[in-house]
PDB file of C-alpha atoms in Angstrom:
ATOM      1  CA  MET A 722       0.703   7.189 -21.715  1.00 93.00           C
ATOM      2  CA  PRO A 723      -0.841   4.390 -19.606  1.00 97.00           C
ATOM      3  CA  TYR A 724       0.694   3.481 -16.251  1.00 98.00           C
ATOM      4  CA  ASP A 725       0.591   0.126 -14.465  1.00 98.00           C
ATOM      5  CA  SER A 726       0.296   0.209 -10.692  1.00 98.00           C
ATOM      6  CA  ILE A 727       0.610  -2.437  -8.016  1.00 98.00           C
ATOM      7  CA  VAL A 728      -1.009  -1.545  -4.700  1.00 98.00           C
ATOM      8  CA  CYS A 729      -0.014  -3.401  -1.536  1.00 97.00           C
ATOM      9  CA  VAL A 730      -2.981  -3.683   0.797  1.00 97.00           C
ATOM     10  CA  LYS A 731      -3.466  -5.287   4.182  1.00 92.00           C
ATOM     11  CA  GLN A 732      -6.351  -6.548   6.257  1.00 90.00           C
ATOM     12  CA  VAL A 733      -5.777  -5.408   9.834  1.00 84.00           C
ATOM     13  CA  PRO A 734      -7.562  -5.696  13.171  1.00 79.00           C
ATOM     14  CA  ASP A 735      -9.776  -2.708  13.919  1.00 75.00           C
ATOM     15  CA  THR A 736      -7.678  -1.061  16.611  1.00 71.00           C
ATOM     16  CA  ALA A 737     -10.410   1.515  17.226  1.00 71.00           C
ATOM     17  CA  ASN A 738     -12.489  -1.231  18.849  1.00 65.00           C
ATOM     18  CA  VAL A 739      -9.968  -2.638  21.309  1.00 63.00           C
ATOM     19  CA  THR A 740     -11.469  -4.488  24.273  1.00 63.00           C
ATOM     20  CA  ALA A 741      -9.948  -6.351  27.192  1.00 59.00           C
ATOM     21  CA  ASP A 742      -9.988  -9.507  25.063  1.00 64.00           C
ATOM     22  CA  ALA A 743      -7.760  -7.875  22.436  1.00 62.00           C
ATOM     23  CA  MET A 744      -4.499  -8.970  24.051  1.00 64.00           C
ATOM     24  CA  LYS A 745      -3.327 -12.502  24.696  1.00 65.00           C
ATOM     25  CA  GLU A 746      -1.477 -13.434  27.877  1.00 71.00           C
ATOM     26  CA  ASP A 747       1.821 -13.441  25.963  1.00 67.00           C
ATOM     27  CA  GLY A 748       1.303  -9.769  25.002  1.00 61.00           C
ATOM     28  CA  THR A 749       0.416 -10.366  21.352  1.00 61.00           C
ATOM     29  CA  VAL A 750      -2.761  -9.170  19.667  1.00 61.00           C
ATOM     30  CA  ASN A 751      -5.705 -11.568  19.769  1.00 61.00           C
ATOM     31  CA  ARG A 752      -6.795 -10.973  16.191  1.00 60.00           C
ATOM     32  CA  ALA A 753      -9.819 -13.222  16.624  1.00 65.00           C
ATOM     33  CA  ALA A 754     -11.239 -10.796  19.219  1.00 62.00           C
ATOM     34  CA  LEU A 755     -11.180  -7.805  16.840  1.00 73.00           C
ATOM     35  CA  PRO A 756     -13.078  -7.248  13.594  1.00 80.00           C
ATOM     36  CA  ALA A 757     -10.885  -7.128  10.487  1.00 88.00           C
ATOM     37  CA  ILE A 758     -10.850  -3.989   8.319  1.00 85.00           C
ATOM     38  CA  PHE A 759      -9.050  -2.571   5.271  1.00 91.00           C
ATOM     39  CA  ASN A 760      -5.931  -0.756   6.488  1.00 91.00           C
ATOM     40  CA  PRO A 761      -6.964   2.928   6.195  1.00 92.00           C
ATOM     41  CA  GLU A 762      -3.892   4.368   4.446  1.00 95.00           C
ATOM     42  CA  ASP A 763      -3.873   1.444   1.999  1.00 96.00           C
ATOM     43  CA  LEU A 764      -7.286   2.691   0.843  1.00 97.00           C
ATOM     44  CA  ASN A 765      -5.656   6.029   0.032  1.00 97.00           C
ATOM     45  CA  ALA A 766      -2.866   4.255  -1.853  1.00 98.00           C
ATOM     46  CA  LEU A 767      -5.489   2.366  -3.873  1.00 98.00           C
ATOM     47  CA  GLU A 768      -7.377   5.575  -4.594  1.00 98.00           C
ATOM     48  CA  THR A 769      -4.199   7.261  -5.864  1.00 98.00           C
ATOM     49  CA  ALA A 770      -3.568   4.367  -8.260  1.00 98.00           C
ATOM     50  CA  LEU A 771      -7.173   4.438  -9.458  1.00 98.00           C
ATOM     51  CA  GLU A 772      -7.009   8.208 -10.060  1.00 98.00           C
ATOM     52  CA  ILE A 773      -3.878   7.751 -12.187  1.00 98.00           C
ATOM     53  CA  GLN A 774      -5.595   4.964 -14.117  1.00 98.00           C
ATOM     54  CA  GLU A 775      -8.669   7.136 -14.752  1.00 98.00           C
ATOM     55  CA  GLU A 776      -6.578  10.012 -16.062  1.00 97.00           C
ATOM     56  CA  HIS A 777      -3.896   8.121 -17.999  1.00 97.00           C
ATOM     57  CA  GLY A 778      -5.076   4.533 -18.485  1.00 98.00           C
ATOM     58  CA  GLY A 779      -3.179   1.422 -17.468  1.00 98.00           C
ATOM     59  CA  THR A 780      -3.856  -1.243 -14.878  1.00 98.00           C
ATOM     60  CA  VAL A 781      -4.244  -1.491 -11.120  1.00 98.00           C
ATOM     61  CA  THR A 782      -3.270  -4.731  -9.408  1.00 98.00           C
ATOM     62  CA  ALA A 783      -4.044  -5.143  -5.705  1.00 98.00           C
ATOM     63  CA  LEU A 784      -1.647  -7.381  -3.783  1.00 97.00           C
ATOM     64  CA  SER A 785      -2.008  -8.660  -0.244  1.00 96.00           C
ATOM     65  CA  MET A 786      -0.115 -11.053   1.979  1.00 92.00           C
ATOM     66  CA  GLY A 787      -2.163 -12.663   4.702  1.00 90.00           C
ATOM     67  CA  PRO A 788      -4.524 -15.437   5.692  1.00 90.00           C
ATOM     68  CA  PRO A 789      -7.272 -16.579   3.286  1.00 93.00           C
ATOM     69  CA  LYS A 790      -9.651 -14.153   5.002  1.00 92.00           C
ATOM     70  CA  ALA A 791      -7.583 -11.276   3.556  1.00 93.00           C
ATOM     71  CA  ALA A 792      -9.356 -11.996   0.271  1.00 95.00           C
ATOM     72  CA  GLU A 793     -12.104  -9.742   1.681  1.00 95.00           C
ATOM     73  CA  VAL A 794      -9.975  -6.605   1.223  1.00 96.00           C
ATOM     74  CA  LEU A 795      -8.956  -7.774  -2.235  1.00 97.00           C
ATOM     75  CA  ARG A 796     -12.613  -8.146  -3.219  1.00 97.00           C
ATOM     76  CA  GLU A 797     -13.122  -4.599  -1.972  1.00 97.00           C
ATOM     77  CA  CYS A 798     -10.227  -3.464  -4.213  1.00 98.00           C
ATOM     78  CA  LEU A 799     -11.951  -5.051  -7.205  1.00 98.00           C
ATOM     79  CA  TYR A 800     -15.240  -3.436  -6.215  1.00 98.00           C
ATOM     80  CA  ARG A 801     -13.534  -0.030  -6.073  1.00 98.00           C
ATOM     81  CA  GLY A 802     -12.015  -0.481  -9.549  1.00 98.00           C
ATOM     82  CA  ALA A 803      -8.820  -2.568  -9.417  1.00 98.00           C
ATOM     83  CA  ASP A 804      -8.312  -4.772 -12.465  1.00 98.00           C
ATOM     84  CA  ARG A 805      -7.017  -7.792 -10.611  1.00 97.00           C
ATOM     85  CA  ALA A 806      -6.203  -8.976  -7.121  1.00 98.00           C
ATOM     86  CA  ILE A 807      -3.523 -11.325  -5.832  1.00 98.00           C
ATOM     87  CA  LEU A 808      -3.404 -12.968  -2.417  1.00 97.00           C
ATOM     88  CA  VAL A 809      -0.161 -14.477  -1.157  1.00 96.00           C
ATOM     89  CA  THR A 810      -1.041 -16.809   1.680  1.00 94.00           C
ATOM     90  CA  ASP A 811       0.959 -19.416   3.541  1.00 90.00           C
ATOM     91  CA  ARG A 812       0.843 -20.474   7.184  1.00 89.00           C
ATOM     92  CA  ARG A 813       4.635 -20.248   7.264  1.00 88.00           C
ATOM     93  CA  ALA A 814       4.332 -16.473   6.750  1.00 84.00           C
ATOM     94  CA  ALA A 815       2.186 -16.003   9.869  1.00 83.00           C
ATOM     95  CA  ALA A 816       3.658 -13.494  12.323  1.00 80.00           C
ATOM     96  CA  SER A 817       6.207 -12.254   9.780  1.00 81.00           C
ATOM     97  CA  ASP A 818       8.168  -9.185  10.785  1.00 85.00           C
ATOM     98  CA  THR A 819       8.664  -6.276   8.377  1.00 84.00           C
ATOM     99  CA  LEU A 820      11.776  -7.810   6.830  1.00 86.00           C
ATOM    100  CA  ALA A 821      10.020 -11.086   5.976  1.00 89.00           C
ATOM    101  CA  THR A 822       6.869  -9.283   4.849  1.00 89.00           C
ATOM    102  CA  SER A 823       8.793  -6.985   2.520  1.00 91.00           C
ATOM    103  CA  TYR A 824      10.701  -9.948   1.091  1.00 94.00           C
ATOM    104  CA  ILE A 825       7.502 -11.883   0.361  1.00 93.00           C
ATOM    105  CA  LEU A 826       5.766  -8.843  -1.149  1.00 96.00           C
ATOM    106  CA  THR A 827       8.814  -8.050  -3.271  1.00 97.00           C
ATOM    107  CA  GLN A 828       8.866 -11.580  -4.660  1.00 96.00           C
ATOM    108  CA  ALA A 829       5.170 -11.253  -5.536  1.00 97.00           C
ATOM    109  CA  ILE A 830       5.710  -7.834  -7.163  1.00 97.00           C
ATOM    110  CA  GLU A 831       8.543  -9.236  -9.278  1.00 97.00           C
ATOM    111  CA  THR A 832       6.297 -12.147 -10.276  1.00 96.00           C
ATOM    112  CA  VAL A 833       3.602  -9.715 -11.432  1.00 95.00           C
ATOM    113  CA  GLY A 834       6.258  -8.184 -13.649  1.00 92.00           C
ATOM    114  CA  ARG A 835       6.037  -4.796 -15.311  1.00 93.00           C
ATOM    115  CA  TYR A 836       4.932  -1.853 -13.200  1.00 98.00           C
ATOM    116  CA  ASP A 837       5.401   1.890 -13.150  1.00 98.00           C
ATOM    117  CA  PHE A 838       4.231   2.440  -9.590  1.00 98.00           C
ATOM    118  CA  VAL A 839       4.082   0.377  -6.431  1.00 98.00           C
ATOM    119  CA  PHE A 840       1.792   2.094  -3.936  1.00 98.00           C
ATOM    120  CA  CYS A 841       1.600   1.333  -0.225  1.00 96.00           C
ATOM    121  CA  GLY A 842      -0.081   3.041   2.671  1.00 95.00           C
ATOM    122  CA  ARG A 843       2.421   4.816   4.904  1.00 91.00           C
ATOM    123  CA  GLN A 844       1.947   2.197   7.621  1.00 80.00           C
ATOM    124  CA  ALA A 845      -0.408  -0.471   8.872  1.00 81.00           C
ATOM    125  CA  ILE A 846      -2.389   0.372  12.003  1.00 80.00           C
ATOM    126  CA  ASP A 847      -1.539  -2.979  13.587  1.00 79.00           C
ATOM    127  CA  GLY A 848       2.210  -2.348  13.597  1.00 73.00           C
ATOM    128  CA  ASP A 849       2.727   1.373  12.932  1.00 73.00           C
ATOM    129  CA  THR A 850       6.323   0.820  11.769  1.00 81.00           C
ATOM    130  CA  ALA A 851       6.155   2.437   8.293  1.00 79.00           C
ATOM    131  CA  GLN A 852       8.960   0.074   7.228  1.00 81.00           C
ATOM    132  CA  VAL A 853       7.423  -2.353   4.721  1.00 89.00           C
ATOM    133  CA  GLY A 854       7.090   0.102   1.819  1.00 92.00           C
ATOM    134  CA  PRO A 855      10.649   1.460   2.078  1.00 95.00           C
ATOM    135  CA  GLN A 856      12.043  -2.061   2.542  1.00 93.00           C
ATOM    136  CA  CYS A 857      10.215  -3.200  -0.603  1.00 96.00           C
ATOM    137  CA  ALA A 858      11.689  -0.261  -2.554  1.00 97.00           C
ATOM    138  CA  GLU A 859      15.169  -1.248  -1.430  1.00 97.00           C
ATOM    139  CA  LYS A 860      14.659  -4.903  -2.388  1.00 97.00           C
ATOM    140  CA  LEU A 861      13.149  -3.940  -5.757  1.00 97.00           C
ATOM    141  CA  GLY A 862      16.009  -1.556  -6.453  1.00 97.00           C
ATOM    142  CA  VAL A 863      13.692   1.372  -7.201  1.00 97.00           C
ATOM    143  CA  ALA A 864      13.487   4.886  -5.807  1.00 97.00           C
ATOM    144  CA  GLN A 865      10.850   5.733  -3.242  1.00 97.00           C
ATOM    145  CA  VAL A 866       8.825   8.762  -2.272  1.00 97.00           C
ATOM    146  CA  THR A 867       7.200   8.599   1.151  1.00 96.00           C
ATOM    147  CA  TYR A 868       4.341  10.571   2.703  1.00 96.00           C
ATOM    148  CA  LEU A 869       2.509  11.356  -0.550  1.00 96.00           C
ATOM    149  CA  GLU A 870      -0.127  14.043  -0.247  1.00 96.00           C
ATOM    150  CA  GLN A 871      -0.744  14.626  -3.962  1.00 96.00           C
ATOM    151  CA  VAL A 872       0.437  13.622  -7.403  1.00 97.00           C
ATOM    152  CA  VAL A 873       1.179  17.059  -8.857  1.00 97.00           C
ATOM    153  CA  SER A 874       2.014  15.983 -12.408  1.00 97.00           C
ATOM    154  CA  LEU A 875       2.762  12.868 -14.385  1.00 97.00           C
ATOM    155  CA  ALA A 876       4.284  12.905 -17.878  1.00 95.00           C
ATOM    156  CA  GLU A 877       6.116  10.144 -19.722  1.00 94.00           C
ATOM    157  CA  LYS A 878       8.391   8.523 -17.109  1.00 97.00           C
ATOM    158  CA  THR A 879       8.548  11.432 -14.635  1.00 97.00           C
ATOM    159  CA  VAL A 880       6.242  12.165 -11.721  1.00 98.00           C
ATOM    160  CA  ARG A 881       6.119  15.177  -9.414  1.00 98.00           C
ATOM    161  CA  ILE A 882       4.756  14.463  -5.949  1.00 98.00           C
ATOM    162  CA  ARG A 883       3.883  16.738  -3.067  1.00 97.00           C
ATOM    163  CA  ARG A 884       4.981  15.031   0.145  1.00 97.00           C
ATOM    164  CA  ASN A 885       4.383  15.909   3.759  1.00 95.00           C
ATOM    165  CA  ILE A 886       7.549  16.716   5.719  1.00 94.00           C
ATOM    166  CA  GLY A 887       5.993  17.277   9.126  1.00 91.00           C
ATOM    167  CA  HIS A 888       5.653  21.028   9.398  1.00 93.00           C
ATOM    168  CA  GLY A 889       5.125  21.658   5.706  1.00 95.00           C
ATOM    169  CA  TRP A 890       5.538  19.979   2.352  1.00 96.00           C
ATOM    170  CA  GLU A 891       7.928  19.686  -0.555  1.00 97.00           C
ATOM    171  CA  ILE A 892       7.597  18.838  -4.227  1.00 98.00           C
ATOM    172  CA  VAL A 893       9.870  16.031  -5.391  1.00 98.00           C
ATOM    173  CA  GLU A 894      10.425  14.772  -8.901  1.00 98.00           C
ATOM    174  CA  ALA A 895      11.232  11.146  -9.604  1.00 98.00           C
ATOM    175  CA  GLU A 896      11.706   8.810 -12.517  1.00 98.00           C
ATOM    176  CA  LEU A 897       9.574   5.698 -12.886  1.00 98.00           C
ATOM    177  CA  PRO A 898       9.424   2.930 -11.789  1.00 98.00           C
ATOM    178  CA  LEU A 899       8.840   4.196  -8.275  1.00 97.00           C
ATOM    179  CA  LEU A 900       7.492   3.024  -4.929  1.00 98.00           C
ATOM    180  CA  VAL A 901       5.244   5.546  -3.175  1.00 98.00           C
ATOM    181  CA  THR A 902       3.809   5.477   0.337  1.00 96.00           C
ATOM    182  CA  GLY A 903       0.700   7.577   0.876  1.00 95.00           C
ATOM    183  CA  LEU A 904      -0.995   9.337   3.722  1.00 94.00           C
ATOM    184  CA  GLU A 905      -4.621   9.285   4.798  1.00 94.00           C
ATOM    185  CA  THR A 906      -4.827  12.968   3.858  1.00 92.00           C
ATOM    186  CA  ALA A 907      -3.863  12.290   0.210  1.00 93.00           C
ATOM    187  CA  ASN A 908      -7.437  11.852  -1.005  1.00 95.00           C
ATOM    188  CA  LYS A 909     -10.896  10.617  -0.152  1.00 96.00           C
ATOM    189  CA  PRO A 910     -11.272   6.952  -1.162  1.00 95.00           C
ATOM    190  CA  ARG A 911     -14.324   6.143  -3.253  1.00 93.00           C
TER     191      ARG A 911
END
């Protein structure tokens, strides 16, 4: 059975290369002073979707909200194997908090239409809140599984996922459609 996945990805400032110029006087990040990169855990989310597609068929749609420059990470999604890429960009969305971001992404996901999975990285390195994925699940009215380490099995409309719970792991079973947030330890992106 083929599965359709939507993967939310984000272009973020490379926080590993922070310099004195990285902060503005008002305490906000000077994004122009830092190189932009693909959010690391979003790469793992993309890889999970691509692995499901390779094994079961279906489609992978990459979705990003950001400035026009965010098209760079979407091109990288296509290069890695995504079928299509969608950029939602509007100056009015600049500096959106997690609530606004999840609302905008949810509207875009609903516009895409049918999906079995929505994958997100656990969190973006520029905010570290881990709230956007769960907020999207709530707005979409679908179940969520956070902290994915491995898709254990997938059959018909049921998935079993191994998730990290801090000092161990658990296997959870969920019905599709489902939103999943993944960890950097879930796989090795291609």
